[in-house]
Amino acid sequence: MHFHEKPNTYVTNVELKVSDLQRSLTYYQDVIGFKVLHQESHKATLTADGHTALLTIIQPETVEKKQRMTTGLYHFALLLPSRRDLANIITHFHEKGVYLGASDHAVSEALYLNDPDHNGIEVYVDRPESEWTWYVDQVHMVTEPLNIRSILEEGNGNWSGLPEGTVMGHIHLSVSNLAEAEQFYTKGLGYDIVSRYGTQALFISTGRYHHHIGLNTWHSENAPKLGENQVGLKTFSLRLDNEEQASSMKANLHAMGAPVIDIDGGFQTEDPAGNTVLLKF
C-alpha cells in the first residue's frame, strides 16, 4: 500500500451528495461494509478501520436528481488489502443479491456497482507490482473478463465488513474536456500520465502507481458541471506531502487561472470540469 502513503499525492476521502441519507447509510453499511465514524442529521462519515474517514455522505436540504450529462463522479474505488478479501466480498455480494460488473485490468482485479443514487463504486485488489508491465512511462492496462472462480478459490467465507487495511485506491472523474483536465492535473498538481485510452480517457498517478486518478469524457464531453444540489460528487481530498509542494501547486494553479482558497489544513481548488478538490496535509 506504499502508493497510498506520502510522498505520493493520493486520494484520502470522497464526499458524495445523496438523496436519502438513511437509505444510503443502510446501503453503505449492509452492502459495502463501512462502519459509521460520525453522524449528524444531514451528514455521515464512514470508515473501514474505525478511525480513518474514507467516505462522507451528505443529504442537501434541497436535493435534485443528477442530470444525465454532467461532469463529476465516474466512480470512486476502494482498494482491499488482499485477493482473499476480494473473494469474501464477492461471496457477500452474491448472498445479498447485488448486481455487479467485473473486470480484469492486468494491474488489478475489479468489481463495479452503483449505490442507490447511481454513484459509481469500484471495489478492487491490486496485482503484485512486480507483475505490472511498463513500456517506459506507460503502464499496460486492459479491460477483460474477470476470472471470478480463481478468486473465489482464495476465499474463506469470513466477511465482517470492509477489512481494516482498505484505502481509497483512486477516483475516476467525468470531465468535459480531456486536454484541459490533463493540463490542470499534470501542470497544476504534478501528476504523471501513466496510460491513455485513445482521445477520451487518461490515467494519472504519482510514484508509478497504475492510477490515483482516472479522467474521461465518455459520457461528459462538453457537459455542464454538476449542479450544487444534484446528487453526486461534492468534493474529493488529496494528501499533500509538505509545505513546499503545496506552495508549488498554488503557484502553478494561480498561473493557470484556477481558484485557490485556503482551508483548514490545506487549500481548495476546482478543476476545469467543476470538480472541487481539497488538498490537505
Tab-separated table of C-alpha atoms in Angstrom:
chain	number	residue	atom	x	y	z
A	1	MET	CA	0.000	0.000	0.000
A	2	HIS	CA	3.042	2.308	-0.309
A	3	PHE	CA	1.269	4.013	-3.223
A	4	HIS	CA	-1.186	5.379	-0.662
A	5	GLU	CA	1.395	6.914	1.632
A	6	LYS	CA	3.464	10.091	1.464
A	7	PRO	CA	5.196	11.389	-0.611
A	8	ASN	CA	2.512	10.272	-3.115
A	9	THR	CA	-0.454	12.554	-3.830
A	10	TYR	CA	-3.225	10.054	-3.235
A	11	VAL	CA	-6.979	10.228	-2.618
A	12	THR	CA	-7.932	10.085	1.054
A	13	ASN	CA	-11.643	10.893	1.141
A	14	VAL	CA	-14.583	11.238	-1.237
A	15	GLU	CA	-17.627	13.335	-0.331
A	16	LEU	CA	-20.938	12.493	-2.021
A	17	LYS	CA	-24.337	14.172	-2.117
A	18	VAL	CA	-27.178	11.678	-1.738
A	19	SER	CA	-30.959	11.979	-1.935
A	20	ASP	CA	-31.784	9.997	1.218
A	21	LEU	CA	-29.136	9.820	3.938
A	22	GLN	CA	-30.725	6.929	5.820
A	23	ARG	CA	-31.138	4.834	2.676
A	24	SER	CA	-27.508	5.451	1.728
A	25	LEU	CA	-26.304	4.701	5.257
A	26	THR	CA	-28.080	1.360	5.173
A	27	TYR	CA	-26.572	0.568	1.772
A	28	TYR	CA	-23.019	1.573	2.624
A	29	GLN	CA	-23.082	-0.380	5.881
A	30	ASP	CA	-25.013	-3.513	4.896
A	31	VAL	CA	-23.838	-3.928	1.317
A	32	ILE	CA	-20.417	-2.265	1.072
A	33	GLY	CA	-19.386	-2.929	4.659
A	34	PHE	CA	-18.477	0.504	6.028
A	35	LYS	CA	-18.757	1.479	9.694
A	36	VAL	CA	-20.118	4.871	10.798
A	37	LEU	CA	-17.402	7.126	12.216
A	38	HIS	CA	-19.532	10.273	12.791
A	39	GLN	CA	-23.172	11.003	12.085
A	40	GLU	CA	-25.242	14.192	12.084
A	41	SER	CA	-28.780	14.908	10.890
A	42	HIS	CA	-27.717	15.513	7.277
A	43	LYS	CA	-24.240	14.014	7.106
A	44	ALA	CA	-22.319	10.826	7.918
A	45	THR	CA	-18.624	9.941	7.772
A	46	LEU	CA	-17.775	6.331	7.017
A	47	THR	CA	-14.707	4.271	7.825
A	48	ALA	CA	-13.262	0.794	7.363
A	49	ASP	CA	-10.820	0.752	10.304
A	50	GLY	CA	-12.792	2.744	12.885
A	51	HIS	CA	-10.673	5.917	12.727
A	52	THR	CA	-9.830	6.835	9.099
A	53	ALA	CA	-12.585	8.677	7.198
A	54	LEU	CA	-12.827	7.295	3.655
A	55	LEU	CA	-16.296	8.330	2.510
A	56	THR	CA	-18.563	11.198	3.561
A	57	ILE	CA	-22.219	11.270	2.522
A	58	ILE	CA	-24.351	14.394	2.717
A	59	GLN	CA	-28.035	14.975	2.069
A	60	PRO	CA	-28.526	18.578	0.854
A	61	GLU	CA	-31.563	20.432	2.215
A	62	THR	CA	-32.936	20.716	-1.307
A	63	VAL	CA	-31.824	17.688	-3.259
A	64	GLU	CA	-32.113	17.224	-7.017
A	65	LYS	CA	-31.568	14.266	-9.308
A	66	LYS	CA	-28.411	14.282	-11.390
A	67	GLN	CA	-28.946	15.276	-14.997
A	68	ARG	CA	-27.851	12.663	-17.487
A	69	MET	CA	-24.924	14.594	-18.977
A	70	THR	CA	-22.791	16.342	-16.364
A	71	THR	CA	-19.248	16.207	-15.132
A	72	GLY	CA	-18.491	14.742	-11.714
A	73	LEU	CA	-18.010	11.233	-10.407
A	74	TYR	CA	-17.494	8.267	-12.718
A	75	HIS	CA	-16.637	6.072	-9.747
A	76	PHE	CA	-14.647	6.015	-6.543
A	77	ALA	CA	-12.571	2.924	-5.885
A	78	LEU	CA	-11.991	1.046	-2.652
A	79	LEU	CA	-8.728	-0.906	-2.618
A	80	LEU	CA	-8.838	-4.061	-0.482
A	81	PRO	CA	-5.675	-5.461	1.144
A	82	SER	CA	-5.762	-8.953	-0.389
A	83	ARG	CA	-7.261	-11.234	-3.009
A	84	ARG	CA	-8.876	-13.219	-0.204
A	85	ASP	CA	-10.737	-10.055	0.833
A	86	LEU	CA	-11.993	-9.681	-2.746
A	87	ALA	CA	-13.153	-13.304	-2.740
A	88	ASN	CA	-15.007	-12.796	0.532
A	89	ILE	CA	-16.769	-9.632	-0.650
A	90	ILE	CA	-17.790	-11.375	-3.897
A	91	THR	CA	-19.441	-14.092	-1.777
A	92	HIS	CA	-21.070	-11.416	0.378
A	93	PHE	CA	-22.408	-9.559	-2.683
A	94	HIS	CA	-23.758	-12.823	-4.080
A	95	GLU	CA	-25.573	-13.582	-0.823
A	96	LYS	CA	-27.046	-10.056	-0.864
A	97	GLY	CA	-28.210	-10.458	-4.480
A	98	VAL	CA	-26.174	-7.435	-5.572
A	99	TYR	CA	-25.885	-6.818	-9.309
A	100	LEU	CA	-22.299	-6.018	-10.302
A	101	GLY	CA	-19.840	-5.882	-13.143
A	102	ALA	CA	-16.336	-7.323	-13.057
A	103	SER	CA	-13.120	-6.710	-14.994
A	104	ASP	CA	-9.509	-7.808	-15.104
A	105	HIS	CA	-7.302	-4.767	-15.769
A	106	ALA	CA	-3.955	-6.674	-15.761
A	107	VAL	CA	-2.713	-4.455	-12.911
A	108	SER	CA	-5.816	-5.132	-10.821
A	109	GLU	CA	-8.968	-7.211	-10.433
A	110	ALA	CA	-12.124	-5.152	-10.016
A	111	LEU	CA	-15.835	-5.240	-9.231
A	112	TYR	CA	-18.230	-2.446	-10.227
A	113	LEU	CA	-21.579	-1.478	-8.741
A	114	ASN	CA	-23.777	1.560	-8.057
A	115	ASP	CA	-25.212	2.994	-4.860
A	116	PRO	CA	-28.941	3.873	-4.590
A	117	ASP	CA	-28.277	7.263	-6.262
A	118	HIS	CA	-26.292	5.624	-9.098
A	119	ASN	CA	-22.951	6.860	-7.796
A	120	GLY	CA	-20.345	4.509	-9.248
A	121	ILE	CA	-18.289	2.295	-6.930
A	122	GLU	CA	-15.318	0.080	-7.716
A	123	VAL	CA	-14.011	-2.490	-5.243
A	124	TYR	CA	-10.678	-3.925	-6.281
A	125	VAL	CA	-7.412	-5.571	-5.391
A	126	ASP	CA	-4.055	-4.837	-6.993
A	127	ARG	CA	-1.924	-7.497	-8.550
A	128	PRO	CA	1.649	-7.504	-7.202
A	129	GLU	CA	3.602	-4.531	-8.532
A	130	SER	CA	6.201	-6.966	-9.922
A	131	GLU	CA	3.558	-8.295	-12.336
A	132	TRP	CA	2.728	-4.895	-13.878
A	133	THR	CA	4.124	-4.294	-17.363
A	134	TRP	CA	5.611	-0.866	-18.107
A	135	TYR	CA	6.555	0.489	-21.504
A	136	VAL	CA	8.967	3.188	-20.310
A	137	ASP	CA	6.500	5.519	-18.520
A	138	GLN	CA	3.208	3.906	-19.621
A	139	VAL	CA	1.637	1.023	-17.705
A	140	HIS	CA	-0.166	-1.778	-19.528
A	141	MET	CA	-3.856	-1.889	-18.576
A	142	VAL	CA	-6.671	-3.828	-20.225
A	143	THR	CA	-10.368	-4.479	-19.649
A	144	GLU	CA	-11.029	-8.196	-19.875
A	145	PRO	CA	-13.390	-10.665	-18.160
A	146	LEU	CA	-12.550	-11.364	-14.524
A	147	ASN	CA	-11.763	-14.942	-13.503
A	148	ILE	CA	-14.100	-14.969	-10.518
A	149	ARG	CA	-13.724	-18.714	-9.977
A	150	SER	CA	-9.975	-18.301	-9.494
A	151	ILE	CA	-10.543	-15.518	-6.957
A	152	LEU	CA	-13.186	-17.466	-5.024
A	153	GLU	CA	-10.697	-20.315	-4.517
A	154	GLU	CA	-8.791	-17.969	-2.190
A	155	GLY	CA	-11.815	-17.043	-0.075
A	156	ASN	CA	-12.593	-18.341	3.396
A	157	GLY	CA	-16.168	-17.010	3.657
A	158	ASN	CA	-15.155	-14.741	6.516
A	159	TRP	CA	-16.939	-11.468	5.719
A	160	SER	CA	-17.470	-8.965	8.524
A	161	GLY	CA	-17.336	-5.681	6.640
A	162	LEU	CA	-14.539	-3.850	4.861
A	163	PRO	CA	-11.181	-5.032	6.244
A	164	GLU	CA	-9.070	-2.603	8.260
A	165	GLY	CA	-6.447	-2.094	5.556
A	166	THR	CA	-8.966	-0.819	2.992
A	167	VAL	CA	-7.990	2.528	1.434
A	168	MET	CA	-9.465	4.876	-1.159
A	169	GLY	CA	-7.469	3.446	-4.036
A	170	HIS	CA	-8.363	6.019	-6.681
A	171	ILE	CA	-11.101	8.224	-8.062
A	172	HIS	CA	-12.313	8.273	-11.657
A	173	LEU	CA	-13.829	11.549	-12.860
A	174	SER	CA	-16.093	12.532	-15.717
A	175	VAL	CA	-14.696	15.713	-17.278
A	176	SER	CA	-15.874	17.981	-20.077
A	177	ASN	CA	-12.543	18.495	-21.862
A	178	LEU	CA	-9.732	15.974	-21.557
A	179	ALA	CA	-6.938	18.323	-22.673
A	180	GLU	CA	-7.930	20.924	-20.070
A	181	ALA	CA	-8.160	18.272	-17.355
A	182	GLU	CA	-4.740	16.919	-18.340
A	183	GLN	CA	-3.212	20.391	-18.058
A	184	PHE	CA	-4.783	21.015	-14.645
A	185	TYR	CA	-3.750	17.728	-13.033
A	186	THR	CA	-0.284	17.418	-14.572
A	187	LYS	CA	0.919	21.045	-14.710
A	188	GLY	CA	-1.148	22.232	-11.755
A	189	LEU	CA	-0.980	19.325	-9.308
A	190	GLY	CA	2.099	17.484	-10.548
A	191	TYR	CA	0.617	14.162	-11.683
A	192	ASP	CA	2.246	11.936	-14.310
A	193	ILE	CA	0.288	10.410	-17.188
A	194	VAL	CA	0.684	6.628	-16.983
A	195	SER	CA	-1.905	5.453	-19.525
A	196	ARG	CA	-4.022	6.861	-22.349
A	197	TYR	CA	-7.163	5.278	-23.795
A	198	GLY	CA	-7.457	6.904	-27.185
A	199	THR	CA	-8.629	10.514	-27.042
A	200	GLN	CA	-11.333	10.041	-24.404
A	201	ALA	CA	-9.602	8.816	-21.245
A	202	LEU	CA	-6.327	9.049	-19.401
A	203	PHE	CA	-4.936	7.749	-16.144
A	204	ILE	CA	-2.573	9.685	-13.905
A	205	SER	CA	-0.588	8.962	-10.773
A	206	THR	CA	2.393	9.776	-8.614
A	207	GLY	CA	5.135	7.302	-7.690
A	208	ARG	CA	4.389	4.990	-10.659
A	209	TYR	CA	1.053	3.705	-9.387
A	210	HIS	CA	-1.252	2.479	-12.155
A	211	HIS	CA	-3.535	5.421	-11.348
A	212	HIS	CA	-4.563	7.610	-8.460
A	213	ILE	CA	-6.989	9.480	-10.735
A	214	GLY	CA	-8.810	8.472	-13.912
A	215	LEU	CA	-10.282	11.086	-16.258
A	216	ASN	CA	-12.695	10.503	-19.118
A	217	THR	CA	-15.185	12.199	-21.444
A	218	TRP	CA	-17.129	9.022	-22.324
A	219	HIS	CA	-20.470	10.476	-21.164
A	220	SER	CA	-19.486	14.061	-20.400
A	221	GLU	CA	-17.743	15.743	-23.337
A	222	ASN	CA	-18.616	19.460	-23.272
A	223	ALA	CA	-21.115	18.725	-20.479
A	224	PRO	CA	-22.003	21.257	-17.762
A	225	LYS	CA	-20.752	20.782	-14.238
A	226	LEU	CA	-22.879	19.021	-11.656
A	227	GLY	CA	-25.465	21.288	-10.010
A	228	GLU	CA	-24.941	22.451	-6.426
A	229	ASN	CA	-27.801	20.326	-5.055
A	230	GLN	CA	-27.696	17.455	-7.538
A	231	VAL	CA	-26.736	14.044	-6.183
A	232	GLY	CA	-23.174	13.033	-6.978
A	233	LEU	CA	-19.658	14.198	-6.182
A	234	LYS	CA	-19.306	17.116	-3.772
A	235	THR	CA	-15.534	17.057	-3.172
A	236	PHE	CA	-12.588	14.701	-3.034
A	237	SER	CA	-9.450	15.085	-0.938
A	238	LEU	CA	-5.805	14.565	-1.894
A	239	ARG	CA	-2.927	14.175	0.552
A	240	LEU	CA	-0.240	16.868	0.476
A	241	ASP	CA	3.322	15.847	1.287
A	242	ASN	CA	4.842	19.109	2.559
A	243	GLU	CA	4.591	22.919	2.518
A	244	GLU	CA	6.997	23.255	-0.405
A	245	GLN	CA	4.791	21.029	-2.560
A	246	ALA	CA	1.691	22.973	-1.509
A	247	SER	CA	3.318	26.300	-2.388
A	248	SER	CA	4.411	24.998	-5.784
A	249	MET	CA	0.903	23.699	-6.540
A	250	LYS	CA	-0.669	27.018	-5.516
A	251	ALA	CA	1.716	28.952	-7.769
A	252	ASN	CA	1.010	26.633	-10.704
A	253	LEU	CA	-2.747	26.870	-10.186
A	254	HIS	CA	-2.648	30.670	-9.878
A	255	ALA	CA	-0.638	30.820	-13.124
A	256	MET	CA	-3.310	28.877	-14.998
A	257	GLY	CA	-6.156	30.892	-13.504
A	258	ALA	CA	-7.543	28.138	-11.292
A	259	PRO	CA	-9.122	29.154	-7.964
A	260	VAL	CA	-7.091	28.661	-4.788
A	261	ILE	CA	-8.831	29.042	-1.421
A	262	ASP	CA	-7.094	28.383	1.889
A	263	ILE	CA	-8.957	25.956	4.156
A	264	ASP	CA	-8.197	24.309	7.481
A	265	GLY	CA	-5.230	22.007	6.932
A	266	GLY	CA	-4.573	22.937	3.322
A	267	PHE	CA	-6.316	24.544	0.370
A	268	GLN	CA	-9.173	24.042	-2.066
A	269	THR	CA	-9.307	24.348	-5.835
A	270	GLU	CA	-11.583	23.394	-8.725
A	271	ASP	CA	-10.649	21.560	-11.907
A	272	PRO	CA	-11.810	22.867	-15.325
A	273	ALA	CA	-14.811	20.500	-15.216
A	274	GLY	CA	-16.034	21.983	-11.927
A	275	ASN	CA	-14.892	19.148	-9.647
A	276	THR	CA	-13.880	20.504	-6.220
A	277	VAL	CA	-10.506	19.248	-4.987
A	278	LEU	CA	-9.374	19.572	-1.365
A	279	LEU	CA	-5.614	19.313	-0.794
A	280	LYS	CA	-4.758	18.544	2.810
A	281	PHE	CA	-1.773	17.583	4.912
